[in-house]
Short mmCIF file of C-alpha atoms in Angstrom, two decimals:
data_model
loop_
_atom_site.label_atom_id
_atom_site.label_comp_id
_atom_site.label_asym_id
_atom_site.label_seq_id
_atom_site.Cartn_x
_atom_site.Cartn_y
_atom_site.Cartn_z
CA UNK E 1 -27.05 53.53 -4.60
CA UNK E 2 -28.90 51.55 -7.24
CA UNK E 3 -31.77 50.74 -4.85
CA UNK E 4 -32.45 54.50 -4.59
CA UNK E 5 -32.91 54.71 -8.37
CA UNK E 6 -36.36 54.54 -9.91
CA UNK E 7 -37.47 51.30 -11.55
CA UNK E 8 -37.45 53.19 -14.86
CA UNK E 9 -33.84 54.25 -14.49
CA UNK E 10 -32.75 50.84 -13.25
CA UNK E 11 -34.34 49.19 -16.30
CA UNK E 12 -32.74 51.78 -18.61
CA UNK E 13 -29.32 51.04 -17.13
CA UNK E 14 -29.92 47.30 -17.28
CA UNK E 15 -30.74 47.62 -20.99
CA UNK E 16 -27.91 50.03 -21.76
CA UNK E 17 -24.48 49.40 -23.20
CA UNK E 18 -22.63 49.48 -19.87
CA UNK E 19 -22.03 45.97 -18.54
CA UNK E 20 -23.39 46.94 -15.10
CA UNK E 21 -25.93 46.68 -13.67
CA UNK E 22 -26.43 43.29 -15.32
CA UNK E 23 -27.79 39.85 -14.66
CA UNK E 24 -26.23 39.64 -11.19
CA UNK E 25 -28.17 42.69 -10.01
CA UNK E 26 -31.33 41.40 -11.70
CA UNK E 27 -30.87 38.08 -9.84
CA UNK E 28 -30.59 39.89 -6.51
CA UNK E 29 -33.68 41.97 -7.28
CA UNK E 30 -35.66 38.84 -8.14
CA UNK E 31 -34.64 37.35 -4.79
CA UNK E 32 -35.56 40.58 -3.00
CA UNK E 33 -38.98 40.60 -4.69
CA UNK E 34 -39.46 37.00 -3.59
CA UNK E 35 -38.64 37.91 0.01
CA UNK E 36 -40.93 40.95 -0.17
CA UNK E 37 -43.83 38.84 -1.42
CA UNK E 38 -43.35 36.30 1.40
CA UNK E 39 -43.52 39.27 3.79
CA UNK E 40 -46.70 40.49 2.13
CA UNK E 41 -48.38 37.09 2.52
CA UNK E 42 -47.37 37.11 6.22
CA UNK E 43 -48.60 40.67 6.70
CA UNK E 44 -51.97 39.79 5.15
CA UNK E 45 -52.34 36.61 7.21
CA UNK E 46 -51.33 37.90 10.67
CA UNK E 47 -54.41 39.05 12.58
CA UNK E 48 -56.90 37.68 10.01
CA UNK E 49 -59.90 35.67 11.08
CA UNK E 50 -59.50 31.98 10.40
CA UNK E 51 -55.69 32.17 10.48
CA UNK E 52 -55.19 32.55 14.25
CA UNK E 53 -53.44 29.17 14.43
CA UNK E 54 -50.74 30.32 11.99
CA UNK E 55 -49.98 33.60 13.75
CA UNK E 56 -46.75 32.56 15.50
CA UNK E 57 -45.28 30.91 12.42
CA UNK E 58 -46.25 33.88 10.26
CA UNK E 59 -44.56 36.33 12.63
CA UNK E 60 -41.39 34.26 12.64
CA UNK E 61 -41.45 33.92 8.84
CA UNK E 62 -42.01 37.66 8.40
CA UNK E 63 -38.93 38.40 10.46
CA UNK E 64 -36.81 36.00 8.41
CA UNK E 65 -38.21 37.27 5.11
CA UNK E 66 -37.45 40.88 6.01
CA UNK E 67 -33.85 40.01 6.92
CA UNK E 68 -33.46 38.21 3.59
CA UNK E 69 -34.99 41.14 1.72
CA UNK E 70 -32.41 43.44 3.28
CA UNK E 71 -29.54 41.08 2.37
CA UNK E 72 -30.75 40.64 -1.20
CA UNK E 73 -31.37 44.34 -1.74
CA UNK E 74 -27.77 45.04 -0.72
CA UNK E 75 -26.61 42.47 -3.28
CA UNK E 76 -28.07 44.50 -6.16
CA UNK E 77 -25.22 46.93 -5.46
CA UNK E 78 -22.63 44.37 -4.33
CA UNK E 79 -22.76 42.66 -7.71
CA UNK E 80 -21.90 45.90 -9.49
CA UNK E 81 -19.01 46.53 -7.08
CA UNK E 82 -17.63 43.05 -7.60
CA UNK E 83 -17.70 43.52 -11.37
CA UNK E 84 -16.09 46.96 -11.12
CA UNK E 85 -13.39 45.46 -8.89
CA UNK E 86 -12.68 42.84 -11.52
CA UNK E 87 -12.49 45.42 -14.32
CA UNK E 88 -10.13 47.55 -12.20
CA UNK E 89 -7.88 44.52 -11.62
CA UNK E 90 -7.75 43.74 -15.35
CA UNK E 91 -6.64 47.33 -16.00
CA UNK E 92 -3.66 47.17 -13.65
CA UNK E 93 -0.28 47.75 -15.36
CA UNK E 94 1.69 44.74 -16.55
CA UNK E 95 4.94 46.19 -17.88
CA UNK E 96 7.36 44.53 -15.43
CA UNK E 97 7.41 40.98 -14.11
CA UNK E 98 6.49 42.29 -10.66
CA UNK E 99 3.51 44.17 -12.08
CA UNK E 100 2.40 41.08 -13.93
CA UNK E 101 2.55 39.00 -10.77
CA UNK E 102 0.62 41.46 -8.67
CA UNK E 103 -1.93 42.02 -11.45
CA UNK E 104 -2.53 38.27 -11.72
CA UNK E 105 -2.97 38.08 -7.98
CA UNK E 106 -5.44 41.01 -7.98
CA UNK E 107 -7.42 39.52 -10.89
CA UNK E 108 -7.65 36.16 -9.15
CA UNK E 109 -8.84 37.78 -5.92
CA UNK E 110 -11.42 39.85 -7.83
CA UNK E 111 -12.65 36.77 -9.70
CA UNK E 112 -13.19 35.00 -6.37
CA UNK E 113 -15.11 37.99 -5.08
CA UNK E 114 -17.19 38.11 -8.29
CA UNK E 115 -18.00 34.43 -7.66
CA UNK E 116 -18.81 34.66 -3.97
CA UNK E 117 -21.24 37.55 -4.41
CA UNK E 118 -23.60 35.57 -6.70
CA UNK E 119 -23.06 32.48 -4.54
CA UNK E 120 -24.30 34.51 -1.55
CA UNK E 121 -27.25 35.60 -3.67
CA UNK E 122 -27.98 31.96 -4.51
CA UNK E 123 -27.89 31.04 -0.79
CA UNK E 124 -30.29 33.84 0.10
CA UNK E 125 -32.65 32.94 -2.77
CA UNK E 126 -32.68 29.33 -1.54
CA UNK E 127 -33.77 30.58 1.88
CA UNK E 128 -36.55 32.64 0.32
CA UNK E 129 -37.80 29.52 -1.49
CA UNK E 130 -37.95 27.67 1.84
CA UNK E 131 -40.02 30.50 3.33
CA UNK E 132 -42.34 30.52 0.30
CA UNK E 133 -42.82 26.78 0.70
CA UNK E 134 -43.60 27.29 4.38
CA UNK E 135 -46.32 29.92 3.79
CA UNK E 136 -47.84 28.32 0.64
CA UNK E 137 -50.09 25.84 2.50
CA UNK E 138 -51.04 28.12 5.42
CA UNK E 139 -51.05 31.74 4.21
CA UNK E 140 -54.21 33.78 3.56
CA UNK E 141 -55.85 32.14 0.56
CA UNK E 142 -56.82 35.54 -0.93
CA UNK E 143 -53.16 36.39 -1.57
CA UNK E 144 -51.71 32.93 -1.89
CA UNK E 145 -50.77 33.43 -5.54
CA UNK E 146 -48.16 35.83 -4.17
CA UNK E 147 -46.48 32.96 -2.31
CA UNK E 148 -46.22 31.18 -5.66
CA UNK E 149 -44.75 34.27 -7.33
CA UNK E 150 -42.29 34.57 -4.42
CA UNK E 151 -41.08 31.05 -5.05
CA UNK E 152 -40.81 31.55 -8.83
CA UNK E 153 -38.93 34.84 -8.47
CA UNK E 154 -36.48 33.42 -5.93
CA UNK E 155 -35.85 30.29 -7.99
CA UNK E 156 -35.17 32.39 -11.10
CA UNK E 157 -32.84 34.49 -8.92
CA UNK E 158 -31.03 31.35 -7.78
CA UNK E 159 -30.55 29.96 -11.28
CA UNK E 160 -29.48 33.40 -12.52
CA UNK E 161 -26.91 33.66 -9.76
CA UNK E 162 -25.65 30.23 -10.80
CA UNK E 163 -24.97 31.55 -14.31
CA UNK E 164 -22.98 34.39 -12.80
CA UNK E 165 -20.86 31.90 -10.89
CA UNK E 166 -20.40 29.84 -14.05
CA UNK E 167 -19.17 32.78 -16.14
CA UNK E 168 -16.25 33.47 -13.77
CA UNK E 169 -15.29 29.98 -12.67
CA UNK E 170 -13.31 28.98 -15.80
CA UNK E 171 -10.87 31.87 -15.22
CA UNK E 172 -10.13 30.97 -11.59
CA UNK E 173 -6.87 29.08 -11.07
CA UNK E 174 -7.59 27.83 -7.54
CA UNK E 175 -9.18 24.46 -8.35
CA UNK E 176 -10.25 23.81 -4.74
CA UNK E 177 -12.09 27.12 -4.61
CA UNK E 178 -13.91 26.36 -7.86
CA UNK E 179 -14.79 22.81 -6.82
CA UNK E 180 -16.18 23.86 -3.42
CA UNK E 181 -18.33 26.62 -4.97
CA UNK E 182 -19.64 24.38 -7.72
CA UNK E 183 -20.55 21.69 -5.20
CA UNK E 184 -22.40 24.15 -3.00
CA UNK E 185 -24.25 25.55 -6.00
CA UNK E 186 -25.22 22.11 -7.27
CA UNK E 187 -26.65 21.28 -3.82
CA UNK E 188 -28.70 24.48 -3.79
CA UNK E 189 -29.94 23.99 -7.35
CA UNK E 190 -31.08 20.42 -6.88
CA UNK E 191 -32.69 21.06 -3.48
CA UNK E 192 -34.52 24.14 -4.71
CA UNK E 193 -35.79 22.73 -7.99
CA UNK E 194 -38.01 20.43 -5.93
CA UNK E 195 -38.81 22.96 -3.19
CA UNK E 196 -39.90 25.71 -5.58
CA UNK E 197 -41.99 23.32 -7.65
CA UNK E 198 -43.63 22.07 -4.47
CA UNK E 199 -44.49 25.63 -3.40
CA UNK E 200 -45.91 26.35 -6.88
CA UNK E 201 -48.04 23.23 -6.94
CA UNK E 202 -49.32 23.86 -3.40
CA UNK E 203 -50.41 27.33 -4.46
CA UNK E 204 -52.04 26.05 -7.66
CA UNK E 205 -53.92 23.47 -5.61
CA UNK E 206 -55.28 26.14 -3.27
CA UNK E 207 -56.39 28.36 -6.20
CA UNK E 208 -58.30 25.70 -8.08
CA UNK K 1 -46.44 55.99 -11.24
CA UNK K 2 -44.83 52.92 -9.68
CA UNK K 3 -42.04 52.86 -12.25
CA UNK K 4 -40.96 56.29 -11.00
CA UNK K 5 -40.55 54.93 -7.46
CA UNK K 6 -37.17 53.80 -6.17
CA UNK K 7 -36.44 50.08 -6.02
CA UNK K 8 -36.33 50.47 -2.22
CA UNK K 9 -39.80 51.96 -2.05
CA UNK K 10 -41.23 49.46 -4.54
CA UNK K 11 -39.87 46.57 -2.46
CA UNK K 12 -41.24 48.16 0.74
CA UNK K 13 -44.69 48.44 -0.82
CA UNK K 14 -44.49 44.90 -2.22
CA UNK K 15 -43.72 43.63 1.29
CA UNK K 16 -46.29 45.80 3.04
CA UNK K 17 -49.80 45.00 4.18
CA UNK K 18 -51.56 46.60 1.21
CA UNK K 19 -52.50 44.02 -1.41
CA UNK K 20 -50.95 46.12 -4.21
CA UNK K 21 -48.45 46.21 -5.67
CA UNK K 22 -48.32 42.41 -5.53
CA UNK K 23 -47.32 39.40 -7.57
CA UNK K 24 -48.80 40.78 -10.78
CA UNK K 25 -46.54 43.82 -10.69
CA UNK K 26 -43.57 41.64 -9.74
CA UNK K 27 -44.32 39.43 -12.76
CA UNK K 28 -44.34 42.44 -15.08
CA UNK K 29 -41.07 43.70 -13.60
CA UNK K 30 -39.45 40.30 -14.12
CA UNK K 31 -40.54 40.40 -17.75
CA UNK K 32 -39.26 43.96 -18.12
CA UNK K 33 -35.89 42.95 -16.63
CA UNK K 34 -35.76 40.06 -19.10
CA UNK K 35 -36.40 42.42 -22.01
CA UNK K 36 -33.81 44.89 -20.67
CA UNK K 37 -31.18 42.16 -20.44
CA UNK K 38 -31.85 41.04 -24.02
CA UNK K 39 -31.33 44.68 -25.03
CA UNK K 40 -28.07 44.80 -23.09
CA UNK K 41 -26.75 41.69 -24.84
CA UNK K 42 -27.67 43.29 -28.19
CA UNK K 43 -26.06 46.61 -27.24
CA UNK K 44 -22.85 44.83 -26.24
CA UNK K 45 -22.77 42.72 -29.42
CA UNK K 46 -23.55 45.38 -32.03
CA UNK K 47 -20.33 46.88 -33.39
CA UNK K 48 -18.07 44.35 -31.66
CA UNK K 49 -15.23 42.62 -33.48
CA UNK K 50 -16.07 39.03 -34.32
CA UNK K 51 -19.81 39.64 -34.27
CA UNK K 52 -20.17 41.53 -37.56
CA UNK K 53 -22.26 38.72 -39.04
CA UNK K 54 -24.87 39.06 -36.29
CA UNK K 55 -25.26 42.84 -36.57
CA UNK K 56 -28.55 42.92 -38.52
CA UNK K 57 -30.24 40.33 -36.32
CA UNK K 58 -29.02 42.07 -33.18
CA UNK K 59 -30.39 45.42 -34.32
CA UNK K 60 -33.76 43.88 -35.10
CA UNK K 61 -33.82 42.06 -31.75
CA UNK K 62 -32.89 45.22 -29.86
CA UNK K 63 -35.83 47.03 -31.39
CA UNK K 64 -38.24 44.26 -30.43
CA UNK K 65 -36.80 43.94 -26.92
CA UNK K 66 -37.14 47.67 -26.28
CA UNK K 67 -40.79 47.62 -27.38
CA UNK K 68 -41.45 44.67 -25.06
CA UNK K 69 -39.67 46.42 -22.21
CA UNK K 70 -41.96 49.40 -22.65
CA UNK K 71 -45.08 47.20 -22.70
CA UNK K 72 -44.00 45.24 -19.64
CA UNK K 73 -43.01 48.33 -17.67
CA UNK K 74 -46.49 49.75 -18.24
CA UNK K 75 -47.97 46.49 -16.92
CA UNK K 76 -46.37 47.03 -13.48
CA UNK K 77 -48.94 49.81 -13.09
CA UNK K 78 -51.75 48.21 -15.08
CA UNK K 79 -51.87 45.27 -12.68
CA UNK K 80 -52.43 47.60 -9.72
CA UNK K 81 -55.17 49.43 -11.61
CA UNK K 82 -56.93 46.20 -12.51
CA UNK K 83 -56.88 45.11 -8.86
CA UNK K 84 -58.12 48.50 -7.68
CA UNK K 85 -60.93 48.32 -10.25
CA UNK K 86 -61.95 44.94 -8.88
CA UNK K 87 -61.92 46.18 -5.28
CA UNK K 88 -64.02 49.22 -6.29
CA UNK K 89 -66.56 46.94 -7.99
CA UNK K 90 -66.82 44.73 -4.90
CA UNK K 91 -67.55 47.84 -2.82
CA UNK K 92 -70.51 48.95 -4.96
CA UNK K 93 -73.84 49.12 -3.07
CA UNK K 94 -76.13 46.11 -3.15
CA UNK K 95 -79.23 47.24 -1.28
CA UNK K 96 -81.76 46.98 -4.12
CA UNK K 97 -82.15 44.27 -6.77
CA UNK K 98 -81.07 46.76 -9.42
CA UNK K 99 -77.93 47.60 -7.43
CA UNK K 100 -77.18 43.92 -7.01
CA UNK K 101 -77.47 43.31 -10.74
CA UNK K 102 -75.27 46.22 -11.71
CA UNK K 103 -72.73 45.34 -9.02
CA UNK K 104 -72.52 41.76 -10.29
CA UNK K 105 -72.02 43.05 -13.82
CA UNK K 106 -69.28 45.45 -12.67
CA UNK K 107 -67.51 42.72 -10.67
CA UNK K 108 -67.59 40.33 -13.62
CA UNK K 109 -66.19 43.01 -15.95
CA UNK K 110 -63.46 43.85 -13.44
CA UNK K 111 -62.56 40.17 -13.00
CA UNK K 112 -62.14 39.85 -16.77
CA UNK K 113 -59.90 42.88 -16.79
CA UNK K 114 -57.90 41.47 -13.85
CA UNK K 115 -57.45 38.30 -15.93
CA UNK K 116 -56.56 39.90 -19.25
CA UNK K 117 -53.85 42.12 -17.72
CA UNK K 118 -51.75 39.14 -16.48
CA UNK K 119 -52.55 37.27 -19.70
CA UNK K 120 -51.07 40.18 -21.63
CA UNK K 121 -48.06 40.02 -19.31
CA UNK K 122 -47.72 36.30 -20.03
CA UNK K 123 -47.84 36.97 -23.80
CA UNK K 124 -45.13 39.62 -23.55
CA UNK K 125 -42.94 37.40 -21.34
CA UNK K 126 -43.25 34.61 -23.91
CA UNK K 127 -41.97 37.00 -26.57
CA UNK K 128 -39.02 37.97 -24.36
CA UNK K 129 -38.14 34.28 -24.00
CA UNK K 130 -38.10 33.92 -27.80
CA UNK K 131 -35.72 36.88 -28.06
CA UNK K 132 -33.48 35.44 -25.32
CA UNK K 133 -33.38 32.15 -27.21
CA UNK K 134 -32.46 34.03 -30.39
CA UNK K 135 -29.51 35.89 -28.85
CA UNK K 136 -28.23 33.02 -26.65
CA UNK K 137 -26.20 31.26 -29.39
CA UNK K 138 -24.96 34.41 -31.18
CA UNK K 139 -24.60 37.22 -28.60
CA UNK K 140 -21.27 38.50 -27.27
CA UNK K 141 -19.86 35.63 -25.22
CA UNK K 142 -18.59 38.01 -22.50
CA UNK K 143 -22.14 38.91 -21.49
CA UNK K 144 -23.96 35.77 -22.56
CA UNK K 145 -24.91 34.87 -19.00
CA UNK K 146 -27.24 37.87 -19.23
CA UNK K 147 -29.16 36.18 -22.05
CA UNK K 148 -29.68 33.25 -19.68
CA UNK K 149 -30.86 35.53 -16.89
CA UNK K 150 -33.22 37.23 -19.38
CA UNK K 151 -34.80 33.90 -20.20
CA UNK K 152 -35.10 32.87 -16.53
CA UNK K 153 -36.62 36.19 -15.49
CA UNK K 154 -39.14 36.18 -18.34
CA UNK K 155 -40.13 32.57 -17.70
CA UNK K 156 -40.66 33.29 -13.99
CA UNK K 157 -42.71 36.33 -15.09
CA UNK K 158 -44.82 34.12 -17.36
CA UNK K 159 -45.52 31.49 -14.70
CA UNK K 160 -46.25 34.23 -12.16
CA UNK K 161 -48.72 35.85 -14.52
CA UNK K 162 -50.35 32.42 -14.93
CA UNK K 163 -50.96 32.29 -11.17
CA UNK K 164 -52.61 35.69 -11.36
CA UNK K 165 -54.94 34.41 -14.07
CA UNK K 166 -55.66 31.31 -11.99
CA UNK K 167 -56.63 33.26 -8.87
CA UNK K 168 -59.40 35.15 -10.68
CA UNK K 169 -60.69 32.51 -13.08
CA UNK K 170 -62.84 30.55 -10.57
CA UNK K 171 -64.95 33.68 -9.87
CA UNK K 172 -65.71 34.39 -13.55
CA UNK K 173 -69.13 33.21 -14.70
CA UNK K 174 -68.47 33.42 -18.46
CA UNK K 175 -67.24 29.89 -19.10
CA UNK K 176 -66.18 30.61 -22.71
CA UNK K 177 -64.02 33.50 -21.53
CA UNK K 178 -62.34 31.32 -18.91
CA UNK K 179 -61.81 28.42 -21.31
CA UNK K 180 -60.26 30.59 -24.02
CA UNK K 181 -57.88 32.26 -21.54
CA UNK K 182 -56.84 28.97 -19.95
CA UNK K 183 -56.16 27.44 -23.37
CA UNK K 184 -54.02 30.37 -24.44
CA UNK K 185 -52.10 30.26 -21.18
CA UNK K 186 -51.50 26.51 -21.41
CA UNK K 187 -50.12 27.00 -24.93
CA UNK K 188 -47.75 29.71 -23.74
CA UNK K 189 -46.63 27.71 -20.69
CA UNK K 190 -45.86 24.52 -22.57
CA UNK K 191 -44.13 26.29 -25.47
CA UNK K 192 -42.01 28.44 -23.16
CA UNK K 193 -40.96 25.69 -20.73
CA UNK K 194 -38.93 24.21 -23.59
CA UNK K 195 -37.83 27.52 -25.10
CA UNK K 196 -36.52 28.95 -21.83
CA UNK K 197 -34.73 25.74 -20.93
CA UNK K 198 -33.16 25.70 -24.39
CA UNK K 199 -31.90 29.28 -23.96
CA UNK K 200 -30.50 28.40 -20.51
CA UNK K 201 -28.69 25.30 -21.76
CA UNK K 202 -27.29 27.18 -24.77
CA UNK K 203 -25.88 29.80 -22.42
CA UNK K 204 -24.44 27.19 -20.03
CA UNK K 205 -22.79 25.46 -22.99
CA UNK K 206 -21.12 28.69 -24.11
CA UNK K 207 -19.86 29.42 -20.57
CA UNK K 208 -18.26 26.05 -19.93
#
């Protein structure tokens, strides 16, 4: 399990000449860091004097952030598995016509999987951005920069995941599949560009 | 050492109710991931057919990216130490006038340190973005999305580091210090907004 590796080893493997872990795992880790930082802001707001009015919302947000952190942490690994599945499909034999047909089918299935994993990462990152935007105006001011970092990390995770969708899409033959994923991604990207900027500006305003 | 911890444990501690590790360490890790992904693109371009003409530039870039990765990885820890130093200064006794004076001095010194650590992170992230922009048009097309992710991660690291400068600046009495740091940061932010977007668009263009 990658998440059991040390940061040092993870970074070494990211930098190394194996194609995995790569940008897809980095995207998931950025999202997971975003979720973790939302949790931290909640944890340092709950029970603090002056923030009693935010308690219920902070508890709810913490629960959601922790669920997202779990999902995104699992995606660090899922991205590697999807890539390995694709490589395995490409290596299937193609001597006979029947082999060619079943290899093409396997490659297409693996490409779809390698698209839906980063799309799921993008969805989860978008949810983290919403949580960061929620806590930015009401979280403990002493740690509010962390809500801004949460939003930045999750937005970078979302845009990174989008690149990982884009790299596979041109090889997928199912035009409806590609169109539906691209549409979903475009929705997420345009909604979150504004949401993450809003969270960032809210935080900047509270720091000044 | 935080970098020796597992990703799981790092994320747990990021989410937890201790103020460190926090957004400053997350910023450094984003920068380090960016540097690692630039290295990966170099490693998967060097020696590949069709990329012979880029070999020298890729080798040079790899060397620079690995040095930046090392610097940024060390900053994951340095940010925690700077924060701990600040907390220790705040806890100094202030019963007598002499104690008050030396506490104020210690706090001001610690605040400067807690500003210069994220500023150093911002500088290093800016350098990673330049490397990502350099490899985006010439790196191995099969892994070029990783150059885009590198740029996104480093830019999020830079903006996150900026928030960590902003949270301390209002408490620093030395106006010249604050002005010089803000100016430097503004330069980095405006230069890198364009540079990172350019790297991203170059990558998108090569994927489509």
